[in-house]
Amino acid sequence: MKNLFLVLAISALTFSALSFTEGKDITAPQKSNSDTSFEMPDDVQAIVDNSCYGCHNSESKNTKGKMKLKFDKMPKMSKGKLIGKLSKISKSVTKGKMPPEKAVNKHPEMALSKDDVTTLTTWANDFSKKLSGE
Amino acid sequence: MKKVLYAIVILLVIIQFIPANLPEVSLNNPNDLIVNNIDIPEDVKLILRTSCYDCHSNETHYPWYSYVAPVSFLVSRDTKVGREELNFSNWNKYSKSDMAGILDGISEEVSEGEMPMKIFTLIHQDASLSEQEKEIIVDWADIFVESLFE
């Protein structure tokens, strides 16, 4: 009986430890199919350059950031993919998940003001609607 | 050593009384992705159900040990978070742009091996995806996302 509990306790600890590990090895295949005209106004571009582009570009050393979004690839994205990216930009910025807290702590100038968030999300949402014809 | 064992046993017994609040199971989901998209290929449906639906739908299969603390806490948290991020049972309630974001996420995370989570496939080995199965899901997600806006 004691052994059973010990086994349970050890396995529980192993589970908890494993839930903190993560793995990433394979590169995502990127399909490009240009049927959309990509538009980014100057004010949006300035915010992106200041707060996002550093990690989210094809040459980025931040593997996760590069995997999730590459701004330089957006003009060549297919419509569905592009709308998906715009939706995620809008959400992650609204929820304050991006830029990541760690990055902002290290580089305070990366932080987004409320106006920046509005500018970014308005652009993303409007552009998405225009693409989807909603 | 004995004392430590007793302490562990007592602790394990005590935590059984802390409610884990496992998210509810519902098999009747009129807004479900598969229910509303009968043309999704069978192999895709099978993979989604086997490898994703336990955390990303209301149709969670709880094995017996998911009722035993502390495993129950972990299962409860992962299922809750999983459903919040994406719940296939509520598919038709998402906006098209949300769907697009989700499908893009599926494509990314499956190809990167981030999903299904390692802790899950460790126990549910049938949920683990082969390279071929990953490709099936990624290709489907990439085609399906475009079909939303045709």
PDB file of C-alpha atoms in Angstrom:
ATOM      1  CA  MET A   1       0.000   0.000   0.000  1.00  0.00           C
ATOM      2  CA  LYS A   2       2.794   2.374   0.961  1.00  0.00           C
ATOM      3  CA  ASN A   3       4.564   1.541  -2.270  1.00  0.00           C
ATOM      4  CA  LEU A   4       1.465   2.353  -4.243  1.00  0.00           C
ATOM      5  CA  PHE A   5       1.261   5.800  -2.717  1.00  0.00           C
ATOM      6  CA  LEU A   6       4.942   6.372  -3.267  1.00  0.00           C
ATOM      7  CA  VAL A   7       4.572   5.453  -6.928  1.00  0.00           C
ATOM      8  CA  LEU A   8       1.588   7.788  -7.185  1.00  0.00           C
ATOM      9  CA  ALA A   9       3.495  10.622  -5.572  1.00  0.00           C
ATOM     10  CA  ILE A  10       6.519  10.184  -7.801  1.00  0.00           C
ATOM     11  CA  SER A  11       4.432   9.957 -10.950  1.00  0.00           C
ATOM     12  CA  ALA A  12       2.508  13.063  -9.949  1.00  0.00           C
ATOM     13  CA  LEU A  13       5.750  14.965  -9.490  1.00  0.00           C
ATOM     14  CA  THR A  14       6.999  13.753 -12.859  1.00  0.00           C
ATOM     15  CA  PHE A  15       3.801  14.935 -14.538  1.00  0.00           C
ATOM     16  CA  SER A  16       4.141  18.375 -13.015  1.00  0.00           C
ATOM     17  CA  ALA A  17       7.762  18.649 -14.063  1.00  0.00           C
ATOM     18  CA  LEU A  18       6.978  17.511 -17.597  1.00  0.00           C
ATOM     19  CA  SER A  19       4.207  20.021 -18.014  1.00  0.00           C
ATOM     20  CA  PHE A  20       6.834  22.741 -17.861  1.00  0.00           C
ATOM     21  CA  THR A  21       8.963  21.341 -20.643  1.00  0.00           C
ATOM     22  CA  GLU A  22       8.421  22.240 -24.241  1.00  0.00           C
ATOM     23  CA  GLY A  23       9.874  21.130 -27.538  1.00  0.00           C
ATOM     24  CA  LYS A  24      10.304  22.764 -30.893  1.00  0.00           C
ATOM     25  CA  ASP A  25      12.301  21.410 -33.772  1.00  0.00           C
ATOM     26  CA  ILE A  26      10.436  21.391 -37.020  1.00  0.00           C
ATOM     27  CA  THR A  27      10.028  24.394 -39.254  1.00  0.00           C
ATOM     28  CA  ALA A  28       6.531  25.314 -40.348  1.00  0.00           C
ATOM     29  CA  PRO A  29       5.880  25.093 -44.052  1.00  0.00           C
ATOM     30  CA  GLN A  30       4.885  28.481 -45.360  1.00  0.00           C
ATOM     31  CA  LYS A  31       2.469  28.639 -48.264  1.00  0.00           C
ATOM     32  CA  SER A  32       2.371  31.820 -50.251  1.00  0.00           C
ATOM     33  CA  ASN A  33      -0.334  32.617 -52.675  1.00  0.00           C
ATOM     34  CA  SER A  34      -0.604  36.283 -53.423  1.00  0.00           C
ATOM     35  CA  ASP A  35      -4.142  37.407 -54.107  1.00  0.00           C
ATOM     36  CA  THR A  36      -4.329  40.306 -51.694  1.00  0.00           C
ATOM     37  CA  SER A  37      -2.830  43.744 -51.728  1.00  0.00           C
ATOM     38  CA  PHE A  38      -1.063  44.338 -48.459  1.00  0.00           C
ATOM     39  CA  GLU A  39      -1.497  47.730 -46.862  1.00  0.00           C
ATOM     40  CA  MET A  40       0.213  49.159 -43.814  1.00  0.00           C
ATOM     41  CA  PRO A  41      -0.155  52.886 -43.123  1.00  0.00           C
ATOM     42  CA  ASP A  42       2.895  54.812 -41.868  1.00  0.00           C
ATOM     43  CA  ASP A  43       1.645  55.190 -38.293  1.00  0.00           C
ATOM     44  CA  VAL A  44       1.089  51.428 -38.028  1.00  0.00           C
ATOM     45  CA  GLN A  45       4.437  50.743 -39.658  1.00  0.00           C
ATOM     46  CA  ALA A  46       6.160  52.952 -37.081  1.00  0.00           C
ATOM     47  CA  ILE A  47       4.571  51.032 -34.189  1.00  0.00           C
ATOM     48  CA  VAL A  48       5.397  47.675 -35.750  1.00  0.00           C
ATOM     49  CA  ASP A  49       9.008  48.729 -36.352  1.00  0.00           C
ATOM     50  CA  ASN A  50       9.353  49.925 -32.785  1.00  0.00           C
ATOM     51  CA  SER A  51       7.572  47.153 -30.886  1.00  0.00           C
ATOM     52  CA  CYS A  52       7.153  44.033 -33.027  1.00  0.00           C
ATOM     53  CA  TYR A  53       9.485  43.700 -35.986  1.00  0.00           C
ATOM     54  CA  GLY A  54      12.598  42.963 -33.905  1.00  0.00           C
ATOM     55  CA  CYS A  55      11.352  39.437 -33.154  1.00  0.00           C
ATOM     56  CA  HIS A  56       8.779  38.952 -35.892  1.00  0.00           C
ATOM     57  CA  ASN A  57      10.860  38.886 -39.055  1.00  0.00           C
ATOM     58  CA  SER A  58      12.460  36.231 -41.252  1.00  0.00           C
ATOM     59  CA  GLU A  59      15.959  36.861 -39.894  1.00  0.00           C
ATOM     60  CA  SER A  60      14.882  36.895 -36.244  1.00  0.00           C
ATOM     61  CA  LYS A  61      16.910  34.943 -33.701  1.00  0.00           C
ATOM     62  CA  ASN A  62      13.764  34.549 -31.614  1.00  0.00           C
ATOM     63  CA  THR A  63      12.609  31.149 -32.886  1.00  0.00           C
ATOM     64  CA  LYS A  64       9.124  31.314 -31.411  1.00  0.00           C
ATOM     65  CA  GLY A  65       8.498  34.882 -32.560  1.00  0.00           C
ATOM     66  CA  LYS A  66       9.715  34.024 -36.027  1.00  0.00           C
ATOM     67  CA  MET A  67       7.520  30.926 -36.155  1.00  0.00           C
ATOM     68  CA  LYS A  68       4.347  32.740 -35.152  1.00  0.00           C
ATOM     69  CA  LEU A  69       4.617  35.785 -37.376  1.00  0.00           C
ATOM     70  CA  LYS A  70       6.982  37.294 -39.916  1.00  0.00           C
ATOM     71  CA  PHE A  71       5.870  40.806 -40.868  1.00  0.00           C
ATOM     72  CA  ASP A  72       8.075  40.791 -43.972  1.00  0.00           C
ATOM     73  CA  LYS A  73       6.193  37.735 -45.262  1.00  0.00           C
ATOM     74  CA  MET A  74       2.738  39.232 -44.782  1.00  0.00           C
ATOM     75  CA  PRO A  75       2.478  40.834 -48.235  1.00  0.00           C
ATOM     76  CA  LYS A  76       2.867  37.393 -49.836  1.00  0.00           C
ATOM     77  CA  MET A  77       0.436  35.540 -47.598  1.00  0.00           C
ATOM     78  CA  SER A  78      -2.738  33.962 -48.872  1.00  0.00           C
ATOM     79  CA  LYS A  79      -5.980  35.596 -47.799  1.00  0.00           C
ATOM     80  CA  GLY A  80      -6.971  33.074 -45.123  1.00  0.00           C
ATOM     81  CA  LYS A  81      -3.507  33.041 -43.532  1.00  0.00           C
ATOM     82  CA  LEU A  82      -3.314  36.820 -43.561  1.00  0.00           C
ATOM     83  CA  ILE A  83      -6.722  37.191 -41.897  1.00  0.00           C
ATOM     84  CA  GLY A  84      -5.611  34.631 -39.300  1.00  0.00           C
ATOM     85  CA  LYS A  85      -2.449  36.618 -38.536  1.00  0.00           C
ATOM     86  CA  LEU A  86      -4.381  39.899 -38.327  1.00  0.00           C
ATOM     87  CA  SER A  87      -6.860  38.320 -35.938  1.00  0.00           C
ATOM     88  CA  LYS A  88      -4.053  37.099 -33.704  1.00  0.00           C
ATOM     89  CA  ILE A  89      -2.217  40.442 -33.796  1.00  0.00           C
ATOM     90  CA  SER A  90      -5.389  42.200 -32.707  1.00  0.00           C
ATOM     91  CA  LYS A  91      -6.070  39.732 -29.892  1.00  0.00           C
ATOM     92  CA  SER A  92      -2.566  39.429 -28.490  1.00  0.00           C
ATOM     93  CA  VAL A  93      -2.090  43.189 -28.408  1.00  0.00           C
ATOM     94  CA  THR A  94      -5.512  43.842 -26.862  1.00  0.00           C
ATOM     95  CA  LYS A  95      -4.911  41.234 -24.164  1.00  0.00           C
ATOM     96  CA  GLY A  96      -1.476  42.729 -23.481  1.00  0.00           C
ATOM     97  CA  LYS A  97       0.255  39.462 -24.331  1.00  0.00           C
ATOM     98  CA  MET A  98       2.392  41.203 -26.914  1.00  0.00           C
ATOM     99  CA  PRO A  99       4.998  42.575 -26.754  1.00  0.00           C
ATOM    100  CA  PRO A 100       5.995  40.086 -24.023  1.00  0.00           C
ATOM    101  CA  GLU A 101       6.530  41.487 -20.531  1.00  0.00           C
ATOM    102  CA  LYS A 102      10.117  40.194 -20.490  1.00  0.00           C
ATOM    103  CA  ALA A 103      10.986  42.080 -23.646  1.00  0.00           C
ATOM    104  CA  VAL A 104       9.372  45.281 -22.387  1.00  0.00           C
ATOM    105  CA  ASN A 105      11.217  45.048 -19.069  1.00  0.00           C
ATOM    106  CA  LYS A 106      14.481  44.786 -20.958  1.00  0.00           C
ATOM    107  CA  HIS A 107      13.582  47.412 -23.566  1.00  0.00           C
ATOM    108  CA  PRO A 108      11.006  49.794 -22.050  1.00  0.00           C
ATOM    109  CA  GLU A 109      10.816  51.766 -25.310  1.00  0.00           C
ATOM    110  CA  MET A 110       9.078  48.751 -26.871  1.00  0.00           C
ATOM    111  CA  ALA A 111       5.985  49.168 -24.697  1.00  0.00           C
ATOM    112  CA  LEU A 112       2.743  50.031 -26.485  1.00  0.00           C
ATOM    113  CA  SER A 113       0.736  53.042 -25.351  1.00  0.00           C
ATOM    114  CA  LYS A 114      -3.057  52.821 -25.309  1.00  0.00           C
ATOM    115  CA  ASP A 115      -3.107  54.846 -28.518  1.00  0.00           C
ATOM    116  CA  ASP A 116      -0.629  52.449 -30.111  1.00  0.00           C
ATOM    117  CA  VAL A 117      -2.869  49.510 -29.219  1.00  0.00           C
ATOM    118  CA  THR A 118      -5.884  51.272 -30.730  1.00  0.00           C
ATOM    119  CA  THR A 119      -3.973  52.173 -33.900  1.00  0.00           C
ATOM    120  CA  LEU A 120      -2.714  48.614 -34.334  1.00  0.00           C
ATOM    121  CA  THR A 121      -5.997  46.860 -33.603  1.00  0.00           C
ATOM    122  CA  THR A 122      -8.041  49.262 -35.733  1.00  0.00           C
ATOM    123  CA  TRP A 123      -5.724  48.624 -38.645  1.00  0.00           C
ATOM    124  CA  ALA A 124      -5.748  44.848 -38.137  1.00  0.00           C
ATOM    125  CA  ASN A 125      -9.525  44.633 -37.731  1.00  0.00           C
ATOM    126  CA  ASP A 126     -10.345  46.981 -40.632  1.00  0.00           C
ATOM    127  CA  PHE A 127      -7.878  45.327 -42.971  1.00  0.00           C
ATOM    128  CA  SER A 128      -9.236  41.905 -42.010  1.00  0.00           C
ATOM    129  CA  LYS A 129     -12.814  42.998 -42.723  1.00  0.00           C
ATOM    130  CA  LYS A 130     -11.779  44.443 -46.051  1.00  0.00           C
ATOM    131  CA  LEU A 131     -10.080  41.190 -47.015  1.00  0.00           C
ATOM    132  CA  SER A 132     -12.953  38.978 -45.960  1.00  0.00           C
ATOM    133  CA  GLY A 133     -15.532  41.303 -47.511  1.00  0.00           C
ATOM    134  CA  GLU A 134     -17.476  41.492 -44.250  1.00  0.00           C
TER     135      GLU A 134
ATOM    136  CA  MET B   1      12.303   7.551   6.074  1.00  0.00           C
ATOM    137  CA  LYS B   2       9.118   5.995   7.422  1.00  0.00           C
ATOM    138  CA  LYS B   3       7.979   9.379   8.704  1.00  0.00           C
ATOM    139  CA  VAL B   4       8.446  10.930   5.288  1.00  0.00           C
ATOM    140  CA  LEU B   5       6.388   8.153   3.723  1.00  0.00           C
ATOM    141  CA  TYR B   6       3.612   8.614   6.262  1.00  0.00           C
ATOM    142  CA  ALA B   7       3.642  12.356   5.612  1.00  0.00           C
ATOM    143  CA  ILE B   8       3.331  11.756   1.852  1.00  0.00           C
ATOM    144  CA  VAL B   9       0.501   9.279   2.353  1.00  0.00           C
ATOM    145  CA  ILE B  10      -1.384  11.633   4.672  1.00  0.00           C
ATOM    146  CA  LEU B  11      -0.859  14.531   2.267  1.00  0.00           C
ATOM    147  CA  LEU B  12      -2.122  12.418  -0.647  1.00  0.00           C
ATOM    148  CA  VAL B  13      -5.209  11.434   1.320  1.00  0.00           C
ATOM    149  CA  ILE B  14      -5.917  15.029   2.359  1.00  0.00           C
ATOM    150  CA  ILE B  15      -5.633  16.474  -1.142  1.00  0.00           C
ATOM    151  CA  GLN B  16      -8.279  13.989  -2.343  1.00  0.00           C
ATOM    152  CA  PHE B  17     -10.803  16.212  -0.553  1.00  0.00           C
ATOM    153  CA  ILE B  18      -9.867  19.318  -2.536  1.00  0.00           C
ATOM    154  CA  PRO B  19     -12.319  19.539  -5.438  1.00  0.00           C
ATOM    155  CA  ALA B  20     -10.591  19.465  -8.828  1.00  0.00           C
ATOM    156  CA  ASN B  21     -13.624  20.851 -10.697  1.00  0.00           C
ATOM    157  CA  LEU B  22     -13.021  18.928 -13.892  1.00  0.00           C
ATOM    158  CA  PRO B  23     -14.750  20.773 -16.763  1.00  0.00           C
ATOM    159  CA  GLU B  24     -18.108  19.230 -17.653  1.00  0.00           C
ATOM    160  CA  VAL B  25     -18.531  16.774 -20.492  1.00  0.00           C
ATOM    161  CA  SER B  26     -21.244  17.245 -23.095  1.00  0.00           C
ATOM    162  CA  LEU B  27     -21.736  14.974 -26.093  1.00  0.00           C
ATOM    163  CA  ASN B  28     -24.478  17.051 -27.672  1.00  0.00           C
ATOM    164  CA  ASN B  29     -22.786  20.016 -29.339  1.00  0.00           C
ATOM    165  CA  PRO B  30     -24.766  21.517 -32.212  1.00  0.00           C
ATOM    166  CA  ASN B  31     -22.012  24.096 -32.930  1.00  0.00           C
ATOM    167  CA  ASP B  32     -19.283  21.470 -33.231  1.00  0.00           C
ATOM    168  CA  LEU B  33     -16.722  21.699 -36.060  1.00  0.00           C
ATOM    169  CA  ILE B  34     -17.143  18.107 -37.252  1.00  0.00           C
ATOM    170  CA  VAL B  35     -20.942  18.116 -36.871  1.00  0.00           C
ATOM    171  CA  ASN B  36     -21.189  21.200 -39.089  1.00  0.00           C
ATOM    172  CA  ASN B  37     -18.515  20.275 -41.616  1.00  0.00           C
ATOM    173  CA  ILE B  38     -19.320  16.772 -42.749  1.00  0.00           C
ATOM    174  CA  ASP B  39     -16.975  17.134 -45.716  1.00  0.00           C
ATOM    175  CA  ILE B  40     -13.868  17.190 -43.502  1.00  0.00           C
ATOM    176  CA  PRO B  41     -11.846  14.122 -44.598  1.00  0.00           C
ATOM    177  CA  GLU B  42     -12.248  11.052 -42.391  1.00  0.00           C
ATOM    178  CA  ASP B  43      -8.541  10.839 -41.532  1.00  0.00           C
ATOM    179  CA  VAL B  44      -8.603  14.455 -40.335  1.00  0.00           C
ATOM    180  CA  LYS B  45     -11.715  13.832 -38.229  1.00  0.00           C
ATOM    181  CA  LEU B  46     -10.109  10.784 -36.659  1.00  0.00           C
ATOM    182  CA  ILE B  47      -6.905  12.644 -35.768  1.00  0.00           C
ATOM    183  CA  LEU B  48      -8.823  15.615 -34.366  1.00  0.00           C
ATOM    184  CA  ARG B  49     -10.954  13.334 -32.198  1.00  0.00           C
ATOM    185  CA  THR B  50      -8.030  11.202 -31.019  1.00  0.00           C
ATOM    186  CA  SER B  51      -5.389  13.863 -30.504  1.00  0.00           C
ATOM    187  CA  CYS B  52      -7.206  17.144 -29.877  1.00  0.00           C
ATOM    188  CA  TYR B  53     -10.781  16.710 -28.695  1.00  0.00           C
ATOM    189  CA  ASP B  54      -9.922  15.627 -25.139  1.00  0.00           C
ATOM    190  CA  CYS B  55      -8.777  19.154 -24.265  1.00  0.00           C
ATOM    191  CA  HIS B  56     -10.224  21.189 -27.139  1.00  0.00           C
ATOM    192  CA  SER B  57     -13.881  20.163 -27.032  1.00  0.00           C
ATOM    193  CA  ASN B  58     -16.662  19.428 -24.552  1.00  0.00           C
ATOM    194  CA  GLU B  59     -16.232  15.718 -25.328  1.00  0.00           C
ATOM    195  CA  THR B  60     -13.409  15.053 -22.879  1.00  0.00           C
ATOM    196  CA  HIS B  61     -12.769  11.414 -21.963  1.00  0.00           C
ATOM    197  CA  TYR B  62     -11.605  11.403 -18.363  1.00  0.00           C
ATOM    198  CA  PRO B  63      -9.605   8.256 -17.502  1.00  0.00           C
ATOM    199  CA  TRP B  64      -9.953   6.952 -13.903  1.00  0.00           C
ATOM    200  CA  TYR B  65      -6.721   8.557 -12.707  1.00  0.00           C
ATOM    201  CA  SER B  66      -7.889  11.983 -13.788  1.00  0.00           C
ATOM    202  CA  TYR B  67     -10.185  11.823 -10.749  1.00  0.00           C
ATOM    203  CA  VAL B  68      -7.238  11.215  -8.399  1.00  0.00           C
ATOM    204  CA  ALA B  69      -5.446  14.240  -6.943  1.00  0.00           C
ATOM    205  CA  PRO B  70      -2.941  15.658  -7.767  1.00  0.00           C
ATOM    206  CA  VAL B  71      -3.353  14.355 -11.342  1.00  0.00           C
ATOM    207  CA  SER B  72      -6.926  15.690 -11.287  1.00  0.00           C
ATOM    208  CA  PHE B  73      -5.664  19.254 -10.705  1.00  0.00           C
ATOM    209  CA  LEU B  74      -3.398  19.025 -13.724  1.00  0.00           C
ATOM    210  CA  VAL B  75      -6.107  17.524 -15.967  1.00  0.00           C
ATOM    211  CA  SER B  76      -8.609  20.104 -14.786  1.00  0.00           C
ATOM    212  CA  ARG B  77      -6.285  23.018 -15.509  1.00  0.00           C
ATOM    213  CA  ASP B  78      -5.135  21.745 -18.897  1.00  0.00           C
ATOM    214  CA  THR B  79      -8.690  20.986 -20.049  1.00  0.00           C
ATOM    215  CA  LYS B  80      -9.932  24.395 -18.899  1.00  0.00           C
ATOM    216  CA  VAL B  81      -7.107  26.271 -20.609  1.00  0.00           C
ATOM    217  CA  GLY B  82      -7.406  24.070 -23.701  1.00  0.00           C
ATOM    218  CA  ARG B  83     -11.103  24.805 -24.104  1.00  0.00           C
ATOM    219  CA  GLU B  84     -10.527  28.519 -23.549  1.00  0.00           C
ATOM    220  CA  GLU B  85      -7.918  28.656 -26.286  1.00  0.00           C
ATOM    221  CA  LEU B  86      -9.930  26.567 -28.708  1.00  0.00           C
ATOM    222  CA  ASN B  87     -13.143  24.627 -28.272  1.00  0.00           C
ATOM    223  CA  PHE B  88     -14.153  22.645 -31.356  1.00  0.00           C
ATOM    224  CA  SER B  89     -17.584  22.099 -29.764  1.00  0.00           C
ATOM    225  CA  ASN B  90     -18.244  25.851 -30.102  1.00  0.00           C
ATOM    226  CA  TRP B  91     -16.778  26.185 -33.588  1.00  0.00           C
ATOM    227  CA  ASN B  92     -19.758  27.875 -35.212  1.00  0.00           C
ATOM    228  CA  LYS B  93     -19.805  30.536 -32.513  1.00  0.00           C
ATOM    229  CA  TYR B  94     -16.405  31.847 -33.608  1.00  0.00           C
ATOM    230  CA  SER B  95     -16.200  34.696 -36.111  1.00  0.00           C
ATOM    231  CA  LYS B  96     -14.559  33.850 -39.415  1.00  0.00           C
ATOM    232  CA  SER B  97     -11.478  35.850 -38.518  1.00  0.00           C
ATOM    233  CA  ASP B  98     -11.216  33.993 -35.202  1.00  0.00           C
ATOM    234  CA  MET B  99     -11.504  30.726 -37.114  1.00  0.00           C
ATOM    235  CA  ALA B 100      -8.688  31.899 -39.383  1.00  0.00           C
ATOM    236  CA  GLY B 101      -6.493  32.707 -36.395  1.00  0.00           C
ATOM    237  CA  ILE B 102      -7.230  29.324 -34.845  1.00  0.00           C
ATOM    238  CA  LEU B 103      -6.543  27.388 -38.056  1.00  0.00           C
ATOM    239  CA  ASP B 104      -3.284  29.257 -38.507  1.00  0.00           C
ATOM    240  CA  GLY B 105      -2.414  28.354 -34.913  1.00  0.00           C
ATOM    241  CA  ILE B 106      -3.242  24.687 -35.522  1.00  0.00           C
ATOM    242  CA  SER B 107      -1.023  24.646 -38.594  1.00  0.00           C
ATOM    243  CA  GLU B 108       1.865  26.278 -36.700  1.00  0.00           C
ATOM    244  CA  GLU B 109       1.701  24.375 -33.455  1.00  0.00           C
ATOM    245  CA  VAL B 110       1.172  20.959 -34.997  1.00  0.00           C
ATOM    246  CA  SER B 111       4.034  21.370 -37.456  1.00  0.00           C
ATOM    247  CA  GLU B 112       6.292  22.612 -34.661  1.00  0.00           C
ATOM    248  CA  GLY B 113       5.299  19.686 -32.457  1.00  0.00           C
ATOM    249  CA  GLU B 114       3.955  22.017 -29.751  1.00  0.00           C
ATOM    250  CA  MET B 115       0.553  20.341 -29.941  1.00  0.00           C
ATOM    251  CA  PRO B 116      -0.586  17.871 -28.760  1.00  0.00           C
ATOM    252  CA  MET B 117       1.240  18.615 -25.506  1.00  0.00           C
ATOM    253  CA  LYS B 118       4.020  16.195 -24.530  1.00  0.00           C
ATOM    254  CA  ILE B 119       2.473  15.543 -21.122  1.00  0.00           C
ATOM    255  CA  PHE B 120      -0.657  14.365 -22.927  1.00  0.00           C
ATOM    256  CA  THR B 121       0.960  12.102 -25.523  1.00  0.00           C
ATOM    257  CA  LEU B 122       3.175  10.574 -22.837  1.00  0.00           C
ATOM    258  CA  ILE B 123       0.100   8.934 -21.349  1.00  0.00           C
ATOM    259  CA  HIS B 124      -2.176   8.870 -24.394  1.00  0.00           C
ATOM    260  CA  GLN B 125       0.295   7.420 -26.844  1.00  0.00           C
ATOM    261  CA  ASP B 126      -2.378   6.981 -29.500  1.00  0.00           C
ATOM    262  CA  ALA B 127      -2.723  10.782 -29.499  1.00  0.00           C
ATOM    263  CA  SER B 128       0.874  11.274 -30.539  1.00  0.00           C
ATOM    264  CA  LEU B 129       1.160  12.415 -34.172  1.00  0.00           C
ATOM    265  CA  SER B 130       3.429  10.786 -36.743  1.00  0.00           C
ATOM    266  CA  GLU B 131       5.080  13.025 -39.341  1.00  0.00           C
ATOM    267  CA  GLN B 132       2.463  11.869 -41.819  1.00  0.00           C
ATOM    268  CA  GLU B 133      -0.410  12.685 -39.457  1.00  0.00           C
ATOM    269  CA  LYS B 134       1.082  16.121 -38.772  1.00  0.00           C
ATOM    270  CA  GLU B 135       1.151  16.749 -42.501  1.00  0.00           C
ATOM    271  CA  ILE B 136      -2.495  15.655 -42.852  1.00  0.00           C
ATOM    272  CA  ILE B 137      -3.598  18.143 -40.181  1.00  0.00           C
ATOM    273  CA  VAL B 138      -1.392  21.003 -41.383  1.00  0.00           C
ATOM    274  CA  ASP B 139      -2.494  20.578 -45.006  1.00  0.00           C
ATOM    275  CA  TRP B 140      -6.142  20.397 -43.968  1.00  0.00           C
ATOM    276  CA  ALA B 141      -5.892  23.523 -41.768  1.00  0.00           C
ATOM    277  CA  ASP B 142      -4.130  25.469 -44.537  1.00  0.00           C
ATOM    278  CA  ILE B 143      -6.773  24.530 -47.117  1.00  0.00           C
ATOM    279  CA  PHE B 144      -9.717  24.951 -44.757  1.00  0.00           C
ATOM    280  CA  VAL B 145      -8.642  28.461 -43.737  1.00  0.00           C
ATOM    281  CA  GLU B 146      -8.660  29.577 -47.377  1.00  0.00           C
ATOM    282  CA  SER B 147     -12.031  27.945 -48.020  1.00  0.00           C
ATOM    283  CA  LEU B 148     -13.579  30.225 -45.373  1.00  0.00           C
ATOM    284  CA  PHE B 149     -13.015  33.266 -47.575  1.00  0.00           C
ATOM    285  CA  GLU B 150     -13.740  31.919 -51.035  1.00  0.00           C
TER     286      GLU B 150
END
